PDB file of C-alpha atoms in Angstrom:
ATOM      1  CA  UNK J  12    -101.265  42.953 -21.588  1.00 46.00           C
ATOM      2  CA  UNK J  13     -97.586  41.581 -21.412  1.00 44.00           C
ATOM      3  CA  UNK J  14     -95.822  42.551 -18.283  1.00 46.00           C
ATOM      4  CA  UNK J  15     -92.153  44.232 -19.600  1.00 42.00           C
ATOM      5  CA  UNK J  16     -89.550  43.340 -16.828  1.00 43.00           C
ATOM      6  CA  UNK J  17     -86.360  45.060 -16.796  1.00 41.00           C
ATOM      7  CA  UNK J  18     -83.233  43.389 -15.250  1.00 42.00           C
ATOM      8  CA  UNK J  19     -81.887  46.159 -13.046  1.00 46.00           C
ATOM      9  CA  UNK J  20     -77.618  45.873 -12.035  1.00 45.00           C
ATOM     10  CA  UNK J  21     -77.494  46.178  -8.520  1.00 49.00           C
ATOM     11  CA  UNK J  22     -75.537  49.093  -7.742  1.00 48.00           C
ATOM     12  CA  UNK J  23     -73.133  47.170  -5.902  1.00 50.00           C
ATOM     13  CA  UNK J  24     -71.809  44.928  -9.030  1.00 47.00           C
ATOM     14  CA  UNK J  25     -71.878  48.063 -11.172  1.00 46.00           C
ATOM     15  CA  UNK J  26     -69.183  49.462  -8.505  1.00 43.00           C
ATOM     16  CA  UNK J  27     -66.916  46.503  -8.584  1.00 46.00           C
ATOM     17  CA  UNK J  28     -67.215  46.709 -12.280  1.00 44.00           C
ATOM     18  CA  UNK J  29     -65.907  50.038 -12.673  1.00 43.00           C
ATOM     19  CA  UNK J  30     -63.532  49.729 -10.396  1.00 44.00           C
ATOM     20  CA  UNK J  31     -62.185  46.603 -11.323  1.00 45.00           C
ATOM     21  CA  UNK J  32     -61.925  48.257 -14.372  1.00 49.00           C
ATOM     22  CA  UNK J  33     -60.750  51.230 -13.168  1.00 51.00           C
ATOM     23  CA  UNK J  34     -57.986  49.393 -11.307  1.00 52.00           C
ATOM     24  CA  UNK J  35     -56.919  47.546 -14.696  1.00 48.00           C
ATOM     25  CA  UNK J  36     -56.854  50.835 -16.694  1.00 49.00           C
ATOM     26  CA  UNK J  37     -54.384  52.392 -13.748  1.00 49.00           C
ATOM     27  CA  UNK J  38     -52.411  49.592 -13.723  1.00 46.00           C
ATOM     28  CA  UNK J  39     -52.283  49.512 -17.807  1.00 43.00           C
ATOM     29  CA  UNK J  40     -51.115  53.042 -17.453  1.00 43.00           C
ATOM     30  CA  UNK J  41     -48.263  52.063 -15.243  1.00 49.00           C
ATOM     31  CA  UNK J  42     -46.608  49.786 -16.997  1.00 40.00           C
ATOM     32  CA  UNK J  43     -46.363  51.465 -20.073  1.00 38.00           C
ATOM     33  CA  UNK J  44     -45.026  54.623 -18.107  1.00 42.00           C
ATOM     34  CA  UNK J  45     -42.214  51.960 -16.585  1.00 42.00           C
ATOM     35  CA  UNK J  46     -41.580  50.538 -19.975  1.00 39.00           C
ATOM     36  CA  UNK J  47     -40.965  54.176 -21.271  1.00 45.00           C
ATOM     37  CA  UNK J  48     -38.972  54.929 -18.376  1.00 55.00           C
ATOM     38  CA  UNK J  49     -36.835  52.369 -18.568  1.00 62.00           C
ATOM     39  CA  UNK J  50     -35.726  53.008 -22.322  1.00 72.00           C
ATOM     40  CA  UNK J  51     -33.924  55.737 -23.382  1.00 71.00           C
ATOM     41  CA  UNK J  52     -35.655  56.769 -26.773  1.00 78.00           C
ATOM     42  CA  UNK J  53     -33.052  59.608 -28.107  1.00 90.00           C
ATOM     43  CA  UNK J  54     -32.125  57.757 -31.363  1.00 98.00           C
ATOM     44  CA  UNK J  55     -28.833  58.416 -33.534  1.00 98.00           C
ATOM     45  CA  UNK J  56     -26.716  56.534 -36.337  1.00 98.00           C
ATOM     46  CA  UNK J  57     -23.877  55.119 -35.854  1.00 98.00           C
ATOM     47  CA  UNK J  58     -22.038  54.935 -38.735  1.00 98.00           C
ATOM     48  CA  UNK J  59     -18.678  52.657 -38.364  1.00 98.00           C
ATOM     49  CA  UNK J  60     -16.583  52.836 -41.683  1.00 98.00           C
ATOM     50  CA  UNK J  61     -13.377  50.811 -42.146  1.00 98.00           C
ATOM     51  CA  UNK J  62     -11.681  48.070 -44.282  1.00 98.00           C
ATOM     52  CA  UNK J  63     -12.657  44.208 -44.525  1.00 97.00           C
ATOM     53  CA  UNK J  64     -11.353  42.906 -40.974  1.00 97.00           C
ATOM     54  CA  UNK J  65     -10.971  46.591 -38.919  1.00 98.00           C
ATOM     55  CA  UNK J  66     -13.038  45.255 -36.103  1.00 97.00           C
ATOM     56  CA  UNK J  67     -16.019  47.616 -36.949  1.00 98.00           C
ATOM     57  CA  UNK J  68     -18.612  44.974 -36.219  1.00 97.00           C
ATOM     58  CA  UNK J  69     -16.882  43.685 -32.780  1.00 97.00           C
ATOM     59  CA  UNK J  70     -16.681  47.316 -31.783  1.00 98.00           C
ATOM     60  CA  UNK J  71     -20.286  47.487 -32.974  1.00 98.00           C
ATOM     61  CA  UNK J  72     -21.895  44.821 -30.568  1.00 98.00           C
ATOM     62  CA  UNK J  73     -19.461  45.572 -27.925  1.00 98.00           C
ATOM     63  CA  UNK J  74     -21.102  49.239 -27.782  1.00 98.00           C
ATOM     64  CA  UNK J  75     -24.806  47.818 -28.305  1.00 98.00           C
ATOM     65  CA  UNK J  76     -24.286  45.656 -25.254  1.00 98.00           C
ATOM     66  CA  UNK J  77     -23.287  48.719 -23.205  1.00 98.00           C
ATOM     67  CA  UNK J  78     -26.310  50.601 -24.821  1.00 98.00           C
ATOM     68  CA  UNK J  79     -28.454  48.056 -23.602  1.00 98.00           C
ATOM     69  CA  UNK J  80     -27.842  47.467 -20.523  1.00 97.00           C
ATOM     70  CA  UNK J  81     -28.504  51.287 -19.512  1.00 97.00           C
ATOM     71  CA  UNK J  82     -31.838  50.926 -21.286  1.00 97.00           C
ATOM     72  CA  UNK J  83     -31.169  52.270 -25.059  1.00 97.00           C
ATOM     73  CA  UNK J  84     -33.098  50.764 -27.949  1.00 98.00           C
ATOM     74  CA  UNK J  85     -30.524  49.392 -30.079  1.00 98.00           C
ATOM     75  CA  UNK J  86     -29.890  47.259 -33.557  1.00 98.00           C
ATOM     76  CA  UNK J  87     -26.841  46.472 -35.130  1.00 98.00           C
ATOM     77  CA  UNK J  88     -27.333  47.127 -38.606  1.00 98.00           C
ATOM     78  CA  UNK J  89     -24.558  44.190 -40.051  1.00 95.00           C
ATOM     79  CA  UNK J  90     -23.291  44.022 -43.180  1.00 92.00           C
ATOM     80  CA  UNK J  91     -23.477  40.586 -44.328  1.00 92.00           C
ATOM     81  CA  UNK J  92     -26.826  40.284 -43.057  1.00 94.00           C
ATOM     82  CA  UNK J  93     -28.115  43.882 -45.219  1.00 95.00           C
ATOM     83  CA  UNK J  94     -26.455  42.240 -47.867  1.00 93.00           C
ATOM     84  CA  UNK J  95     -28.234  38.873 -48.255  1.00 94.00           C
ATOM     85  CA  UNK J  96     -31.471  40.326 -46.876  1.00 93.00           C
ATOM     86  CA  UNK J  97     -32.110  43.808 -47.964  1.00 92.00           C
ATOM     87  CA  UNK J  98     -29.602  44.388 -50.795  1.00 94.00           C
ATOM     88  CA  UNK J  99     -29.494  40.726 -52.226  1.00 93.00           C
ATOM     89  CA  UNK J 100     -28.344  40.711 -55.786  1.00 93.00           C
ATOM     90  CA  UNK J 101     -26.373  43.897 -55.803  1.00 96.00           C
ATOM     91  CA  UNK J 102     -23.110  43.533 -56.806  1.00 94.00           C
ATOM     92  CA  UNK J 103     -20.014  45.190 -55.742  1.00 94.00           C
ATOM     93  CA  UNK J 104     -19.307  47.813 -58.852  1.00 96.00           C
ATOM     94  CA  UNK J 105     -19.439  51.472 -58.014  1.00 96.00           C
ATOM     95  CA  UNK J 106     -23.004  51.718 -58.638  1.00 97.00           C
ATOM     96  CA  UNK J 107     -24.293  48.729 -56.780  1.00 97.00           C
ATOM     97  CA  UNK J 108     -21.898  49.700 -53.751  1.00 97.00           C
ATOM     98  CA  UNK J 109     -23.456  53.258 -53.582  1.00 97.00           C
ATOM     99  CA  UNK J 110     -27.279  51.540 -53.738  1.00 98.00           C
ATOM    100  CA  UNK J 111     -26.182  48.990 -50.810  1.00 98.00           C
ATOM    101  CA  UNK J 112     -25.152  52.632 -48.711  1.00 98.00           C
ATOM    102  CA  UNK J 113     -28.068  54.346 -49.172  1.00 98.00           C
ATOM    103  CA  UNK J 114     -30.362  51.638 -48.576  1.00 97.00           C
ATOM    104  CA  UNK J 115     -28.509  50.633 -45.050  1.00 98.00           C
ATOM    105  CA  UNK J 116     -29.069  54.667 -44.451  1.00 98.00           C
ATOM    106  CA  UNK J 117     -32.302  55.086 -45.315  1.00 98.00           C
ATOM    107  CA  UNK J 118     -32.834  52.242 -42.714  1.00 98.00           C
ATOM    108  CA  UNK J 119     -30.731  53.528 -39.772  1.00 98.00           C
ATOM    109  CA  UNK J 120     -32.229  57.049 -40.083  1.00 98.00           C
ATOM    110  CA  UNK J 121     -35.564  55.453 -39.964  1.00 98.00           C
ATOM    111  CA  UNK J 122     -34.497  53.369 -37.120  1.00 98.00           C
ATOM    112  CA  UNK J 123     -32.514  56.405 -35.349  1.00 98.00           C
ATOM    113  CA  UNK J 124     -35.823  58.945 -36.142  1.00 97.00           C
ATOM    114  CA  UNK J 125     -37.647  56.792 -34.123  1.00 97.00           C
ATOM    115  CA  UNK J 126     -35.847  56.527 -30.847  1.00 98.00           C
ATOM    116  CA  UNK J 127     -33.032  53.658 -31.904  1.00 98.00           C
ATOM    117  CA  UNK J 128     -29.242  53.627 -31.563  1.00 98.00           C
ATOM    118  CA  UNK J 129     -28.435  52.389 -34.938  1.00 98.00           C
ATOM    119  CA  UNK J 130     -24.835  51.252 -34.888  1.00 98.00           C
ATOM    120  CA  UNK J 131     -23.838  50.214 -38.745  1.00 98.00           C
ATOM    121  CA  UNK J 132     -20.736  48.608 -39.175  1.00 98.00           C
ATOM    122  CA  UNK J 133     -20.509  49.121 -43.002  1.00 98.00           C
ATOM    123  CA  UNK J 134     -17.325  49.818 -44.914  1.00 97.00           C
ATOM    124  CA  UNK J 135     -18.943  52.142 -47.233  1.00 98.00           C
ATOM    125  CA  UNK J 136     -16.426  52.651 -49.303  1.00 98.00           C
ATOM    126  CA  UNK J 137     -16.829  55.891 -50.926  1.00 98.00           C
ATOM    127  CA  UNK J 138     -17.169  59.274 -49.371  1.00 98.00           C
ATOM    128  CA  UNK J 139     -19.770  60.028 -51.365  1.00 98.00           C
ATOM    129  CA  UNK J 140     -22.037  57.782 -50.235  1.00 98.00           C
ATOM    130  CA  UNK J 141     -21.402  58.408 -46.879  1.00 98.00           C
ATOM    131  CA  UNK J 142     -21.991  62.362 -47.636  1.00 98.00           C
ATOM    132  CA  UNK J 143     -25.029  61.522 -48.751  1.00 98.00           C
ATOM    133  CA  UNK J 144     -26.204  59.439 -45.695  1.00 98.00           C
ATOM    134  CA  UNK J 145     -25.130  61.970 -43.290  1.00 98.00           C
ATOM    135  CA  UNK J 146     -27.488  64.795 -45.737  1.00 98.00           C
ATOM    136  CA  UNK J 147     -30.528  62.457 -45.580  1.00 98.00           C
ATOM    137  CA  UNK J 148     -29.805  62.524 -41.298  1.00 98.00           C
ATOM    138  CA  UNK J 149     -29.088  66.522 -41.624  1.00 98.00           C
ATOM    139  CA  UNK J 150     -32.686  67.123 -43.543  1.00 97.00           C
ATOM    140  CA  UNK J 151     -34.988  65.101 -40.884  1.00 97.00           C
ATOM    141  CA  UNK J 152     -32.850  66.342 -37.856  1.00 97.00           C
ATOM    142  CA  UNK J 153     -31.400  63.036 -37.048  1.00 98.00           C
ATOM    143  CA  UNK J 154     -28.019  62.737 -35.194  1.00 98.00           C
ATOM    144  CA  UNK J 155     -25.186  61.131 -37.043  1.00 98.00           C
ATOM    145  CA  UNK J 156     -21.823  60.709 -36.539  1.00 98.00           C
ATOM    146  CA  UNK J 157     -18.991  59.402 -38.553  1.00 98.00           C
ATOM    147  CA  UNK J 158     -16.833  56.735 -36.628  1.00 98.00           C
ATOM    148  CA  UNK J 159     -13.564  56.066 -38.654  1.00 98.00           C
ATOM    149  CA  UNK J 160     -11.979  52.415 -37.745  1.00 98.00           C
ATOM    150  CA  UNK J 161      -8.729  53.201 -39.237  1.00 98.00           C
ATOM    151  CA  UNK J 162      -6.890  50.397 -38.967  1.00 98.00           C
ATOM    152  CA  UNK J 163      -4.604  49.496 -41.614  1.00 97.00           C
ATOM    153  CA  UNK J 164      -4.495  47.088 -44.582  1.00 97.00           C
ATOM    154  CA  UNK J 165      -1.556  45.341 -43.236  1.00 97.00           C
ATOM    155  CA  UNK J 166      -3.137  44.108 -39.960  1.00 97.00           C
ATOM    156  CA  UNK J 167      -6.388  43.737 -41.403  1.00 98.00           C
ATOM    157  CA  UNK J 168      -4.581  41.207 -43.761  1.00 97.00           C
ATOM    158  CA  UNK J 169      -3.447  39.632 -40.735  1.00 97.00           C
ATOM    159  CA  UNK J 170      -6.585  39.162 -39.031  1.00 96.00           C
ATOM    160  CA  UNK J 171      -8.294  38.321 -42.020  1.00 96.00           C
ATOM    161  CA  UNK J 172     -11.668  37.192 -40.470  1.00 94.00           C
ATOM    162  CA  UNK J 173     -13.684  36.070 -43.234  1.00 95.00           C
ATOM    163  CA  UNK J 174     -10.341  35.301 -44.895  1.00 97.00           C
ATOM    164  CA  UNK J 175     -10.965  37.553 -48.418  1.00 97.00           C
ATOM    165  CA  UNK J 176      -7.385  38.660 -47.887  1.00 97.00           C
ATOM    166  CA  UNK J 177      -6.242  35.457 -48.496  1.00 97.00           C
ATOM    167  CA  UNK J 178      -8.795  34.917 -51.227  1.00 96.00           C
ATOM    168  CA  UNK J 179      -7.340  38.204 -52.843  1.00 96.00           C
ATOM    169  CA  UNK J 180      -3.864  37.228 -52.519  1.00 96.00           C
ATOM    170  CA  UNK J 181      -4.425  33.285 -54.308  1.00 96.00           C
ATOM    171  CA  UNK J 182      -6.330  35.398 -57.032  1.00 95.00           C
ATOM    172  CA  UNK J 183      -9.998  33.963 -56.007  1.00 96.00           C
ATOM    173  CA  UNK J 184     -11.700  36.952 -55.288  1.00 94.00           C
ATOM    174  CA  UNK J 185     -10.876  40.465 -56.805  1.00 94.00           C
ATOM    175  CA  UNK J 186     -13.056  43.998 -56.364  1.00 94.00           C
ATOM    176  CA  UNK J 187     -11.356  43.882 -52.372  1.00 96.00           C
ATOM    177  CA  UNK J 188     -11.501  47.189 -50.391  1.00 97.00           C
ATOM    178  CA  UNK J 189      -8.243  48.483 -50.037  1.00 96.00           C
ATOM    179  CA  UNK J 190      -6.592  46.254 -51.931  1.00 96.00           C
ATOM    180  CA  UNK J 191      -7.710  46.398 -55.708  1.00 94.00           C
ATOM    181  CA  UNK J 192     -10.629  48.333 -54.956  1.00 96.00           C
ATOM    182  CA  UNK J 193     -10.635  52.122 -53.864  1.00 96.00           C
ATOM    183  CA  UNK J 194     -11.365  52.989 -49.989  1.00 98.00           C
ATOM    184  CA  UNK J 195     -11.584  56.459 -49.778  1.00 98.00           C
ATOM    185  CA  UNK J 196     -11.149  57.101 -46.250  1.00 98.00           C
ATOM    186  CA  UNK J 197     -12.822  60.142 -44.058  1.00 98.00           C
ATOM    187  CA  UNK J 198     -11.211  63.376 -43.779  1.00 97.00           C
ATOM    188  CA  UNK J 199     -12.614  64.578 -41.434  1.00 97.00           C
ATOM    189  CA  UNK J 200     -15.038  61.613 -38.915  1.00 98.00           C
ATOM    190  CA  UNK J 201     -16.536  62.320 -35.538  1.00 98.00           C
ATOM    191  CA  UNK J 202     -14.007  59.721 -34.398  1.00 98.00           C
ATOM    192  CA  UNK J 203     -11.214  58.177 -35.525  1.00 98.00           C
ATOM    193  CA  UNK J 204     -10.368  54.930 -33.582  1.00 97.00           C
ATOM    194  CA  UNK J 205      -6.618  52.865 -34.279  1.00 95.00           C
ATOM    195  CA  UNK J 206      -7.682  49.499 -32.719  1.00 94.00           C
ATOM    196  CA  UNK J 207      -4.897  47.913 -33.578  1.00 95.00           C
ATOM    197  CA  UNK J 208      -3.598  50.076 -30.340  1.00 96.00           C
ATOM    198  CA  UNK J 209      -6.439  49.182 -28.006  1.00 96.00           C
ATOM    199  CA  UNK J 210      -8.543  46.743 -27.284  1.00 97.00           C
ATOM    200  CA  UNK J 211     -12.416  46.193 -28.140  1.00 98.00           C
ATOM    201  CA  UNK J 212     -13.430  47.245 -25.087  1.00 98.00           C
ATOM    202  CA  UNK J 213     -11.725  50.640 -25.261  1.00 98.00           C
ATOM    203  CA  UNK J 214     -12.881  50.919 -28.792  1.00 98.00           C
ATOM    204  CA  UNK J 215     -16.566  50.577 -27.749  1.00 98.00           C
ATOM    205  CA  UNK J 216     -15.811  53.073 -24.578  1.00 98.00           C
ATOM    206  CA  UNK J 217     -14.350  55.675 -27.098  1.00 98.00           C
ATOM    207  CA  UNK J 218     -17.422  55.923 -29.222  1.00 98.00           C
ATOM    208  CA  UNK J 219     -19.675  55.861 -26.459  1.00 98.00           C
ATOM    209  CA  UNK J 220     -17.793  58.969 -24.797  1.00 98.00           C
ATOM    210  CA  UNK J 221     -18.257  60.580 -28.378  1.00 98.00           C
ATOM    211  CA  UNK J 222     -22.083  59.579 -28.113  1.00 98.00           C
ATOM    212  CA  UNK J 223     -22.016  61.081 -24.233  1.00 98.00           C
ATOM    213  CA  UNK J 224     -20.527  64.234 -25.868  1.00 97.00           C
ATOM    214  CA  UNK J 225     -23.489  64.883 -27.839  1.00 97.00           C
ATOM    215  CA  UNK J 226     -25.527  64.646 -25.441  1.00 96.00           C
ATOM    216  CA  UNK J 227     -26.721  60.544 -26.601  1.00 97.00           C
ATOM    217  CA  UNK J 228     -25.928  58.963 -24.048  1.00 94.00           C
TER     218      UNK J 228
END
């Protein structure tokens, strides 16, 4: 007959096991409470309409820095960038315009849903489109607000920061918002901002008082 022998843990190495493990698990635990306690995770969209050149993208990462800093989950939803990444080959007719809106707001209420400030510095052109973004937010619950940069044509001209204006004007480019293209402008935004009269720092402080208002900051 064989003799079986059976390797036995001594009971000391099982107790440093489980509490070494124990200790690991606690300390898991921890740091995902600090992590959690150090973001804020009440999402909203940020919706920043305006002409070519209003400043709606400076005011955009001038606010996320802010956000940041007091521990908000944030992404700057940009333009240019939704436009070569997530609505590449759209044009800029009617149609395609509308499409590039409601894709940009099906992201940000996604983004918002889940516990990001989604600041989107889009012109969006049409106020149907942007009645339609702010529905989509109204039927899941998710807080929007309408931030007007209403500065006008002539100073946007002026500033002319990706230089379209200009463009426009030597008959290169034609379709421009506000110029030979419709901008129907809100009636009635969360917030209307004239930065022309203030500067981006006072921009960014007036949306995030709106955003403290609701209760979002």
């Amino acid at each position: 007959m064989t003799d079986t022998h059976l390797v036995h843990t001594p009971p000391t190495a099982a107790v440093a096991t489980a509490v070494t493990e124990g200790t690991a698990a606690t300390a898991a635990t921890e740091a995902t409470t600090a992590t959690q306690e150090n973001h804020v995770t009440t999402g909203a969209t940020v919706w920043l309409t305006g002409l070519p050149s209003a400043g709606k993208t400076t005011i955009a990462y001038e606010l996320a820095g802010r956000l940041r800093e007091e521990g908000h989950l944030v992404e700057v939803l940009d333009g240019d960038e939704i436009r070569e990444f997530l609505s590449a080959g759209l044009g800029f007719s009617r149609e395609d315009r509308h499409t590039n809106v409601q894709r940009v707001g099906f992201l940000a209420e996604l983004l918002a849903r889940n516990g990001v400030k989604a600041l989107v510095p889009v012109i969006a052109p049409y106020a149907d489109s942007r009645e339609a973004v702010r529905k989509r937010h109204q039927e899941s619950g998710t807080p929007y607000l309408e931030v007007h940069v209403a500065t006008p044509v002539e100073v946007c001209s002026e500033r002319d920061v990706k230089g379209l204006y200009a463009k426009q004007a030597a008959g290169e480019l034609t379709g421009l918002t506000g110029v030979d293209d419709p901008y129907e402008a809100p009636e009635a935004p969360d917030l209307r901002i004239e930065s022309q009269d203030q500067t981006v720092s006072q921009s960014a402080a007036s949306v995030y008082a709106l955003l403290s208002e609701r209760g979002l900051a």
